[in-house]
């Protein structure tokens, strides 16, 4: 694997299916190529992918990444690893009613398990995977404060949380002098779903990025990561259809603008979507399983949309 210095890519490689739907050899090939092309951030979770695992538990993705780190010891200094906790089923089939949650003990145990599977000594960004209202958010923050103070965790983020819970967490972190949450991970793409609809692939009540969360993130300098930004390939794969929740006049206009810009530039619609997200300061997470999908997405990061193109894409309601 070559390691020439390239500009750091703003894209994130999602490792959700590593070790389950994506075999280890393919996982290693995707990871190697991602790093070769300047990739920095890799995203996983301790519960990935319990729904595809014969054990009914997660851990396969982290274990594959751990073996990759062990086989490529030089890459640990080049990449940043983010993982999530809180959503692992307590026993097979118990999710979502019985999951690990965000208590002090659950956080400690989850981080110890992740570090062991990954074979690393610290986590660059630890996400609260989904909220846990059975535990005071202050308890969760204090558990995270212990981990950040000892440098086991370098940054903390919140995935699938409403902004008001994040605000409470950040206020308590400030009160006790610990590192506050500085990143959101939510579902976001170019098309807008009809209000009140359930987005495909979003199983969390507060999983989709809304204007209020985006406004909060902008106001407080919180980084935003987007999962499922390409609608699982539906923008360009003729075998996949765009979900019915996106079928409304505003999106008809948005798709027309997207078609026009992609056609003028001679690139795929999904590449323009990634470029548009990046133009808005949103970091897309790539979930593809094939090398050519990775290459296409990495190419998109080099596209810079003109201000008038961004404005045209923003215009339809």
PDB file of C-alpha atoms in Angstrom, residues 187 189-200 202 205 208-211 231 242-252 254 317:
ATOM      1  CA  UNK A 187     -29.277  11.336   8.289  1.00  0.00           C
ATOM      2  CA  UNK A 189     -29.159  14.167   1.837  1.00  0.00           C
ATOM      3  CA  UNK A 190     -30.075  16.644  -0.901  1.00  0.00           C
ATOM      4  CA  UNK A 191     -33.735  15.681  -1.203  1.00  0.00           C
ATOM      5  CA  UNK A 192     -36.139  16.633   1.560  1.00  0.00           C
ATOM      6  CA  UNK A 193     -38.646  14.147   2.924  1.00  0.00           C
ATOM      7  CA  UNK A 194     -42.280  15.060   3.403  1.00  0.00           C
ATOM      8  CA  UNK A 195     -42.882  16.268   6.977  1.00  0.00           C
ATOM      9  CA  UNK A 196     -43.973  13.579   9.375  1.00  0.00           C
ATOM     10  CA  UNK A 197     -42.777  10.682   7.235  1.00  0.00           C
ATOM     11  CA  UNK A 198     -40.460   7.869   8.292  1.00  0.00           C
ATOM     12  CA  UNK A 199     -37.250   7.992   6.284  1.00  0.00           C
ATOM     13  CA  UNK A 200     -35.914   4.707   4.909  1.00  0.00           C
ATOM     14  CA  UNK A 202     -33.696   5.927   9.807  1.00  0.00           C
ATOM     15  CA  UNK A 205     -36.987   9.306  16.334  1.00  0.00           C
ATOM     16  CA  UNK A 208     -32.862  13.096  10.453  1.00  0.00           C
ATOM     17  CA  UNK A 209     -31.090  16.443  10.234  1.00  0.00           C
ATOM     18  CA  UNK A 210     -33.668  19.230  10.399  1.00  0.00           C
ATOM     19  CA  UNK A 211     -33.276  22.962  10.003  1.00  0.00           C
ATOM     20  CA  UNK A 231     -30.000   7.173  -0.457  1.00  0.00           C
ATOM     21  CA  UNK A 242     -36.009   6.911  -4.602  1.00  0.00           C
ATOM     22  CA  UNK A 243     -38.329   6.313  -1.658  1.00  0.00           C
ATOM     23  CA  UNK A 244     -41.909   7.538  -1.865  1.00  0.00           C
ATOM     24  CA  UNK A 245     -41.412   9.880   1.119  1.00  0.00           C
ATOM     25  CA  UNK A 246     -39.339  12.085  -1.211  1.00  0.00           C
ATOM     26  CA  UNK A 247     -42.100  12.316  -3.837  1.00  0.00           C
ATOM     27  CA  UNK A 248     -43.380  15.897  -3.763  1.00  0.00           C
ATOM     28  CA  UNK A 249     -43.200  19.000  -6.006  1.00  0.00           C
ATOM     29  CA  UNK A 250     -40.274  20.561  -4.183  1.00  0.00           C
ATOM     30  CA  UNK A 251     -38.135  17.505  -4.873  1.00  0.00           C
ATOM     31  CA  UNK A 252     -39.274  17.386  -8.496  1.00  0.00           C
ATOM     32  CA  UNK A 254     -34.610  19.777  -6.831  1.00  0.00           C
ATOM     33  CA  UNK A 317     -38.514  24.355  -1.216  1.00  0.00           C
TER      34      UNK A 317
END
